[in-house]
């Protein structure tokens, strides 16, 4: 355990030292992955599928706040919808405006949650989101998680309905709008996932704040179980065809990721818990203090020790070196210095550069 704690402290030191470089690089990689995923899932506007454009936009997002990355992702998805059908783009724009108002009202700081939720849903590992968000954020983040799930199912609906939309003529405006709206409102799977993730975030948040030992571990395990149970109940009621094995494996992966986050964020030693009681003029205080697990980072110091023979040899060599003194004519004459050495027996050489014809000589003394 001590080795792991030392590794954690070293990683923290590295991050604090190179934060100005590591943070933009991480934002660039996230933006590049998000935009590439959008292009691969939709890709109706071929101009945006160019890797050069994706790199330029990702580089721009690396030096800007995370909210700008959300705006770029929304703009790219709307551009692909517009290339498919203008009616689909209008429905998507209205949906994004509603989500933006909810997001701006309740959780304006959860831009990464809105980005990571549809990204992890696209890669079939969405169960990490509610547990990690419940551990690190508050109940208002339920809106961010729900918005991310909605965006994932909206893009999935557009891609599944693309073939039918292309077959419709330009005069079938209402039919295209009805197809998208009915697909959104009638998507039982989306509603069940939003409900399951929202309840999981709330349960994990409430349990990890309890003043009991191992509250974070209890919260993440209970949250994983609640998430799976709600999904299974929704599958039984609405036949949404959720994979039971996928939900179990995803929940186990979520708990593993949550344990890693706990090690870096909430690593405490319950064996050294102290309970303190004191009072003032108005209250009695009962305090439970749990110390954090910290270890000092060990540093290695290299000290060079010269033997007496090496010092004598260095002193003798320095005493017999030739020296030169300028005479003002640009030429130097060599001589041997026999100045006394210091106590340590080491020689010190000081050189002053001389340019021919300038009259400045150089001296070498030991």
Tab-separated table of C-alpha atoms in Angstrom:
chain	number	residue	atom	x	y	z
A	1	UNK	CA	0.000	0.000	0.000
A	2	UNK	CA	2.864	2.347	0.739
A	3	UNK	CA	4.184	1.937	-2.785
A	4	UNK	CA	0.779	2.837	-4.243
A	5	UNK	CA	0.556	5.906	-2.023
A	6	UNK	CA	3.998	7.021	-3.163
A	7	UNK	CA	2.962	6.560	-6.785
A	8	UNK	CA	-0.147	8.636	-6.147
A	9	UNK	CA	1.847	11.447	-4.567
A	10	UNK	CA	4.345	11.403	-7.444
A	11	UNK	CA	1.516	11.585	-9.973
A	12	UNK	CA	0.044	14.534	-8.106
A	13	UNK	CA	3.404	16.300	-8.120
A	14	UNK	CA	3.828	15.660	-11.840
A	15	UNK	CA	0.337	16.967	-12.566
A	16	UNK	CA	0.813	20.096	-10.440
A	17	UNK	CA	4.147	20.776	-12.149
A	18	UNK	CA	2.996	20.223	-15.735
A	19	UNK	CA	-0.679	21.153	-15.404
A	20	UNK	CA	-0.349	23.909	-17.992
A	21	UNK	CA	0.647	21.271	-20.570
A	22	UNK	CA	-1.277	18.175	-19.458
A	23	UNK	CA	-4.690	19.851	-19.236
A	24	UNK	CA	-4.734	21.184	-22.838
A	25	UNK	CA	-3.446	17.842	-24.119
A	26	UNK	CA	-6.234	15.976	-22.293
A	27	UNK	CA	-8.862	18.394	-23.646
A	28	UNK	CA	-7.474	18.006	-27.158
A	29	UNK	CA	-7.628	14.195	-26.972
A	30	UNK	CA	-11.177	14.283	-25.588
A	31	UNK	CA	-12.352	16.717	-28.260
A	32	UNK	CA	-10.703	14.697	-31.026
A	33	UNK	CA	-12.368	11.498	-29.773
A	34	UNK	CA	-15.802	13.150	-29.429
A	35	UNK	CA	-15.744	14.720	-32.901
A	36	UNK	CA	-14.448	11.557	-34.556
A	37	UNK	CA	-17.182	9.541	-32.863
A	38	UNK	CA	-19.823	11.982	-34.113
A	39	UNK	CA	-18.477	11.776	-37.649
A	40	UNK	CA	-18.336	7.994	-37.575
A	41	UNK	CA	-21.895	7.654	-36.230
A	42	UNK	CA	-23.460	10.152	-38.651
A	43	UNK	CA	-21.105	11.423	-41.330
A	44	UNK	CA	-23.828	12.858	-43.599
A	45	UNK	CA	-21.886	16.071	-44.231
A	46	UNK	CA	-18.748	14.813	-45.936
A	47	UNK	CA	-16.895	18.119	-45.524
A	48	UNK	CA	-16.735	17.602	-41.763
A	49	UNK	CA	-15.275	14.106	-42.087
A	50	UNK	CA	-11.887	15.564	-43.015
A	51	UNK	CA	-9.286	14.775	-40.357
A	52	UNK	CA	-7.660	18.191	-40.816
A	53	UNK	CA	-10.870	19.978	-39.834
A	54	UNK	CA	-11.312	17.720	-36.824
A	55	UNK	CA	-7.735	18.445	-35.714
A	56	UNK	CA	-8.201	22.203	-36.070
A	57	UNK	CA	-11.434	22.192	-34.073
A	58	UNK	CA	-9.905	19.930	-31.399
A	59	UNK	CA	-6.883	22.224	-31.094
A	60	UNK	CA	-9.208	25.185	-30.694
A	61	UNK	CA	-11.122	23.407	-27.925
A	62	UNK	CA	-7.881	22.526	-26.100
A	63	UNK	CA	-7.277	26.159	-25.129
A	64	UNK	CA	-10.913	27.099	-24.470
A	65	UNK	CA	-13.353	26.166	-21.661
A	66	UNK	CA	-15.117	22.814	-21.759
A	67	UNK	CA	-18.437	24.493	-22.528
A	68	UNK	CA	-17.078	25.529	-25.925
A	69	UNK	CA	-16.387	21.862	-26.678
A	70	UNK	CA	-20.050	21.083	-25.977
A	71	UNK	CA	-21.104	23.879	-28.348
A	72	UNK	CA	-18.822	22.573	-31.109
A	73	UNK	CA	-20.146	19.029	-30.656
A	74	UNK	CA	-23.729	20.273	-30.892
A	75	UNK	CA	-22.914	22.312	-34.002
A	76	UNK	CA	-21.240	19.349	-35.726
A	77	UNK	CA	-24.166	17.036	-34.982
A	78	UNK	CA	-26.642	19.644	-36.244
A	79	UNK	CA	-24.600	20.061	-39.418
A	80	UNK	CA	-24.820	16.328	-40.080
A	81	UNK	CA	-28.571	16.401	-39.406
A	82	UNK	CA	-28.971	19.308	-41.824
A	83	UNK	CA	-27.085	17.383	-44.506
A	84	UNK	CA	-29.590	14.563	-43.989
A	85	UNK	CA	-32.715	16.714	-43.767
A	86	UNK	CA	-33.506	20.279	-42.775
A	87	UNK	CA	-36.543	19.124	-40.794
A	88	UNK	CA	-34.410	16.762	-38.730
A	89	UNK	CA	-31.962	19.595	-38.024
A	90	UNK	CA	-34.813	21.850	-36.834
A	91	UNK	CA	-36.088	19.179	-34.444
A	92	UNK	CA	-32.551	18.616	-33.178
A	93	UNK	CA	-32.005	22.348	-32.702
A	94	UNK	CA	-35.199	22.668	-30.645
A	95	UNK	CA	-34.174	19.680	-28.520
A	96	UNK	CA	-30.713	21.158	-27.931
A	97	UNK	CA	-32.204	24.503	-26.906
A	98	UNK	CA	-34.408	22.829	-24.306
A	99	UNK	CA	-31.442	20.837	-23.000
A	100	UNK	CA	-29.320	23.974	-22.888
A	101	UNK	CA	-31.901	25.809	-20.790
A	102	UNK	CA	-32.127	22.902	-18.354
A	103	UNK	CA	-28.366	22.472	-18.259
A	104	UNK	CA	-27.677	26.189	-17.787
A	105	UNK	CA	-30.288	26.385	-15.021
A	106	UNK	CA	-29.254	23.386	-12.908
A	107	UNK	CA	-25.688	22.268	-13.665
A	108	UNK	CA	-23.706	24.744	-15.787
A	109	UNK	CA	-20.368	23.331	-14.606
A	110	UNK	CA	-20.958	19.752	-15.764
A	111	UNK	CA	-19.821	20.188	-19.350
A	112	UNK	CA	-17.608	17.094	-19.165
A	113	UNK	CA	-20.557	15.013	-17.960
A	114	UNK	CA	-22.631	16.079	-20.970
A	115	UNK	CA	-19.748	15.122	-23.268
A	116	UNK	CA	-18.707	11.857	-21.637
A	117	UNK	CA	-22.196	10.408	-21.178
A	118	UNK	CA	-23.095	10.019	-24.900
A	119	UNK	CA	-19.473	9.112	-25.656
A	120	UNK	CA	-19.456	6.213	-23.185
A	121	UNK	CA	-22.949	5.181	-24.300
A	122	UNK	CA	-21.663	4.972	-27.856
A	123	UNK	CA	-18.860	2.660	-26.713
A	124	UNK	CA	-21.280	0.436	-24.710
A	125	UNK	CA	-19.877	1.335	-21.278
A	126	UNK	CA	-22.496	3.773	-19.931
A	127	UNK	CA	-22.777	2.285	-16.436
A	128	UNK	CA	-19.632	4.077	-15.299
A	129	UNK	CA	-21.324	7.461	-15.635
A	130	UNK	CA	-23.967	7.476	-12.835
A	131	UNK	CA	-21.673	5.954	-10.201
A	132	UNK	CA	-18.741	8.276	-10.890
A	133	UNK	CA	-21.009	11.329	-11.142
A	134	UNK	CA	-22.692	10.422	-7.846
A	135	UNK	CA	-19.278	10.195	-6.162
A	136	UNK	CA	-17.818	13.413	-7.558
A	137	UNK	CA	-20.826	15.679	-8.200
A	138	UNK	CA	-24.160	16.571	-6.645
A	139	UNK	CA	-27.842	15.812	-7.252
A	140	UNK	CA	-28.110	18.606	-9.829
A	141	UNK	CA	-25.844	16.556	-12.098
A	142	UNK	CA	-28.816	14.268	-12.751
A	143	UNK	CA	-29.859	16.830	-15.372
A	144	UNK	CA	-26.455	16.582	-17.083
A	145	UNK	CA	-26.537	12.786	-17.114
A	146	UNK	CA	-30.083	12.755	-18.470
A	147	UNK	CA	-29.129	15.280	-21.158
A	148	UNK	CA	-26.212	13.129	-22.244
A	149	UNK	CA	-28.404	10.021	-22.465
A	150	UNK	CA	-30.980	11.967	-24.491
A	151	UNK	CA	-28.313	13.147	-26.960
A	152	UNK	CA	-27.086	9.572	-27.402
A	153	UNK	CA	-30.552	8.229	-28.207
A	154	UNK	CA	-31.330	11.207	-30.463
A	155	UNK	CA	-28.260	10.550	-32.596
A	156	UNK	CA	-29.065	6.835	-32.588
A	157	UNK	CA	-32.639	7.581	-33.735
A	158	UNK	CA	-31.388	9.816	-36.558
A	159	UNK	CA	-28.958	7.176	-37.822
A	160	UNK	CA	-31.598	4.424	-37.641
A	161	UNK	CA	-34.172	6.559	-39.448
A	162	UNK	CA	-31.787	7.923	-42.084
A	163	UNK	CA	-32.790	5.411	-44.744
A	164	UNK	CA	-36.523	6.193	-44.328
A	165	UNK	CA	-35.900	9.942	-44.318
A	166	UNK	CA	-33.924	9.747	-47.555
A	167	UNK	CA	-36.812	7.953	-49.250
A	168	UNK	CA	-39.266	10.721	-48.335
A	169	UNK	CA	-39.705	13.605	-50.732
A	170	UNK	CA	-39.193	17.280	-50.016
A	171	UNK	CA	-42.965	17.743	-49.657
A	172	UNK	CA	-43.119	15.268	-46.731
A	173	UNK	CA	-42.057	17.855	-44.176
A	174	UNK	CA	-44.595	16.921	-41.508
A	175	UNK	CA	-43.898	13.224	-41.998
A	176	UNK	CA	-40.189	13.710	-41.263
A	177	UNK	CA	-40.882	15.844	-38.199
A	178	UNK	CA	-43.469	13.346	-36.931
A	179	UNK	CA	-41.043	10.485	-37.440
A	180	UNK	CA	-38.380	12.083	-35.263
A	181	UNK	CA	-40.733	13.355	-32.557
A	182	UNK	CA	-42.574	10.051	-32.232
A	183	UNK	CA	-39.260	8.239	-32.164
A	184	UNK	CA	-38.112	10.414	-29.252
A	185	UNK	CA	-41.301	10.366	-27.178
A	186	UNK	CA	-41.964	6.681	-27.793
A	187	UNK	CA	-38.477	5.505	-26.923
A	188	UNK	CA	-39.091	3.495	-23.736
A	189	UNK	CA	-35.485	2.385	-23.550
A	190	UNK	CA	-34.286	5.989	-23.278
A	191	UNK	CA	-36.784	6.777	-20.534
A	192	UNK	CA	-35.805	3.711	-18.505
A	193	UNK	CA	-32.078	4.473	-18.805
A	194	UNK	CA	-32.589	8.106	-17.801
A	195	UNK	CA	-34.643	7.039	-14.776
A	196	UNK	CA	-32.124	4.365	-13.755
A	197	UNK	CA	-29.145	6.702	-14.071
A	198	UNK	CA	-30.911	9.516	-12.233
A	199	UNK	CA	-31.869	7.303	-9.284
A	200	UNK	CA	-28.363	5.821	-9.206
A	201	UNK	CA	-26.729	9.258	-9.056
A	202	UNK	CA	-28.982	10.299	-6.184
A	203	UNK	CA	-28.460	7.064	-4.211
A	204	UNK	CA	-24.680	7.153	-4.629
A	205	UNK	CA	-24.545	10.809	-3.615
A	206	UNK	CA	-26.631	10.293	-0.466
A	207	UNK	CA	-24.739	7.182	0.673
A	208	UNK	CA	-21.231	8.539	0.144
A	209	UNK	CA	-22.071	11.496	2.409
A	210	UNK	CA	-23.079	9.295	5.353
A	211	UNK	CA	-20.766	9.511	8.407
A	212	UNK	CA	-20.018	5.775	8.386
A	213	UNK	CA	-16.879	3.824	7.629
A	214	UNK	CA	-16.296	2.882	3.993
A	215	UNK	CA	-19.162	5.110	2.863
A	216	UNK	CA	-17.745	5.457	-0.668
A	217	UNK	CA	-17.436	1.696	-1.128
A	218	UNK	CA	-20.973	1.173	0.179
A	219	UNK	CA	-22.259	3.906	-2.130
A	220	UNK	CA	-20.662	2.543	-5.310
A	221	UNK	CA	-21.732	-1.072	-4.687
A	222	UNK	CA	-25.272	-0.084	-3.752
A	223	UNK	CA	-25.490	2.258	-6.719
A	224	UNK	CA	-24.419	-0.490	-9.119
A	225	UNK	CA	-27.051	-2.842	-7.692
A	226	UNK	CA	-29.792	-0.181	-7.864
A	227	UNK	CA	-28.878	0.614	-11.459
A	228	UNK	CA	-29.061	-3.016	-12.559
A	229	UNK	CA	-32.338	-3.639	-10.697
A	230	UNK	CA	-34.074	-0.630	-12.240
A	231	UNK	CA	-32.889	-1.599	-15.716
A	232	UNK	CA	-34.143	-5.163	-15.248
A	233	UNK	CA	-37.517	-3.939	-13.971
A	234	UNK	CA	-37.788	-1.619	-16.962
A	235	UNK	CA	-36.911	-4.498	-19.263
A	236	UNK	CA	-39.662	-6.633	-17.750
A	237	UNK	CA	-42.271	-3.858	-17.975
A	238	UNK	CA	-41.489	-2.374	-21.375
A	239	UNK	CA	-39.438	-5.091	-23.098
A	240	UNK	CA	-36.560	-2.795	-23.956
A	241	UNK	CA	-34.189	-5.722	-24.581
A	242	UNK	CA	-31.407	-4.767	-22.179
A	243	UNK	CA	-28.549	-7.253	-22.011
A	244	UNK	CA	-28.380	-8.654	-18.477
A	245	UNK	CA	-24.792	-9.853	-18.870
A	246	UNK	CA	-23.777	-6.504	-20.331
A	247	UNK	CA	-25.387	-4.655	-17.426
A	248	UNK	CA	-23.626	-6.867	-14.849
A	249	UNK	CA	-20.220	-6.611	-16.517
A	250	UNK	CA	-20.671	-2.888	-17.021
A	251	UNK	CA	-21.560	-2.435	-13.361
A	252	UNK	CA	-18.476	-4.370	-12.272
A	253	UNK	CA	-16.339	-2.170	-14.514
A	254	UNK	CA	-18.018	0.890	-13.034
A	255	UNK	CA	-17.192	-0.230	-9.498
A	256	UNK	CA	-13.550	-0.843	-10.494
A	257	UNK	CA	-13.259	2.629	-12.019
A	258	UNK	CA	-14.932	4.122	-8.948
A	259	UNK	CA	-12.409	2.400	-6.668
A	260	UNK	CA	-9.548	3.943	-8.631
A	261	UNK	CA	-11.160	7.369	-8.301
A	262	UNK	CA	-11.672	6.774	-4.588
A	263	UNK	CA	-7.967	5.982	-4.186
A	264	UNK	CA	-7.015	9.337	-5.673
A	265	UNK	CA	-9.822	11.425	-4.182
A	266	UNK	CA	-10.931	9.858	-0.879
A	267	UNK	CA	-8.211	7.596	0.500
A	268	UNK	CA	-8.573	7.516	4.303
A	269	UNK	CA	-7.383	5.308	7.139
A	270	UNK	CA	-10.363	4.179	9.210
A	271	UNK	CA	-8.110	2.355	11.689
A	272	UNK	CA	-6.948	5.724	13.059
A	273	UNK	CA	-10.400	7.269	13.419
A	274	UNK	CA	-10.771	9.691	16.328
A	275	UNK	CA	-13.926	10.963	18.007
A	276	UNK	CA	-13.639	14.371	19.600
A	277	UNK	CA	-16.121	16.065	21.918
A	278	UNK	CA	-15.971	19.705	22.958
A	279	UNK	CA	-18.306	22.590	23.739
A	280	UNK	CA	-18.627	26.334	23.679
A	281	UNK	CA	-21.157	28.756	25.164
A	282	UNK	CA	-23.942	27.690	22.804
A	283	UNK	CA	-23.295	24.155	21.483
A	284	UNK	CA	-21.879	20.733	22.240
A	285	UNK	CA	-19.787	19.322	19.387
A	286	UNK	CA	-19.282	15.640	18.578
A	287	UNK	CA	-16.703	15.315	15.806
A	288	UNK	CA	-15.515	12.197	14.033
A	289	UNK	CA	-12.093	12.731	12.432
A	290	UNK	CA	-10.762	10.258	9.876
A	291	UNK	CA	-7.158	10.923	8.752
A	292	UNK	CA	-6.155	10.717	5.116
A	293	UNK	CA	-3.560	8.232	3.918
A	294	UNK	CA	-0.487	10.200	2.951
A	295	UNK	CA	3.190	9.318	2.725
A	296	UNK	CA	6.131	11.607	2.081
A	297	UNK	CA	7.692	11.185	-1.330
A	298	UNK	CA	11.190	9.770	-0.950
A	299	UNK	CA	13.972	11.591	-2.753
A	300	UNK	CA	17.410	10.270	-3.696
A	301	UNK	CA	20.518	12.362	-3.050
A	302	UNK	CA	23.749	11.514	-4.842
A	303	UNK	CA	26.943	12.622	-3.045
A	304	UNK	CA	30.336	12.351	-4.748
A	305	UNK	CA	33.280	11.625	-2.464
A	306	UNK	CA	36.835	11.846	-3.827
A	307	UNK	CA	39.586	9.729	-2.306
A	308	UNK	CA	42.754	11.453	-0.922
A	309	UNK	CA	44.818	10.008	-3.809
A	310	UNK	CA	42.428	11.497	-6.376
A	311	UNK	CA	42.584	14.906	-4.676
A	312	UNK	CA	46.403	14.845	-4.599
A	313	UNK	CA	46.535	13.842	-8.275
A	314	UNK	CA	44.132	16.627	-9.195
A	315	UNK	CA	46.150	19.148	-7.221
A	316	UNK	CA	49.456	18.085	-8.803
A	317	UNK	CA	47.972	18.251	-12.279
A	318	UNK	CA	46.576	21.705	-11.665
A	319	UNK	CA	49.855	23.006	-10.264
A	320	UNK	CA	51.855	22.064	-13.389
A	321	UNK	CA	49.491	23.560	-15.989
A	322	UNK	CA	50.927	26.227	-18.305
A	323	UNK	CA	49.528	29.724	-18.109
A	324	UNK	CA	49.662	32.652	-20.434
A	325	UNK	CA	49.604	36.363	-19.789
A	326	UNK	CA	48.829	38.984	-22.333
A	327	UNK	CA	51.396	41.670	-22.984
A	328	UNK	CA	49.092	44.123	-24.672
A	329	UNK	CA	50.261	43.252	-28.183
A	330	UNK	CA	47.725	40.507	-28.801
A	331	UNK	CA	50.159	37.657	-28.094
A	332	UNK	CA	50.504	35.647	-24.959
A	333	UNK	CA	53.503	34.013	-23.324
A	334	UNK	CA	53.201	30.665	-21.574
A	335	UNK	CA	54.394	30.072	-18.030
A	336	UNK	CA	53.819	27.567	-15.257
A	337	UNK	CA	51.922	28.630	-12.199
A	338	UNK	CA	52.968	27.410	-8.781
A	339	UNK	CA	50.416	29.166	-6.644
A	340	UNK	CA	49.452	27.379	-3.402
A	341	UNK	CA	46.422	25.145	-3.402
A	342	UNK	CA	43.471	25.184	-1.059
A	343	UNK	CA	42.845	22.839	1.804
A	344	UNK	CA	40.871	20.398	-0.317
A	345	UNK	CA	43.695	19.942	-2.813
A	346	UNK	CA	41.498	20.888	-5.752
A	347	UNK	CA	42.468	23.330	-8.466
A	348	UNK	CA	40.307	26.152	-9.760
A	349	UNK	CA	40.669	27.374	-13.326
A	350	UNK	CA	39.411	30.786	-14.362
A	351	UNK	CA	39.622	31.751	-18.002
A	352	UNK	CA	39.166	35.161	-19.523
A	353	UNK	CA	38.718	35.023	-23.289
A	354	UNK	CA	41.247	36.873	-25.442
A	355	UNK	CA	40.825	37.993	-29.019
A	356	UNK	CA	43.942	38.469	-31.114
A	357	UNK	CA	44.833	42.090	-31.619
A	358	UNK	CA	42.606	43.464	-28.828
A	359	UNK	CA	45.241	43.639	-26.143
A	360	UNK	CA	43.190	41.616	-23.628
A	361	UNK	CA	44.986	38.516	-22.415
A	362	UNK	CA	43.767	35.567	-20.429
A	363	UNK	CA	45.031	34.009	-17.255
A	364	UNK	CA	44.775	30.483	-15.946
A	365	UNK	CA	45.527	29.952	-12.292
A	366	UNK	CA	45.148	27.062	-9.940
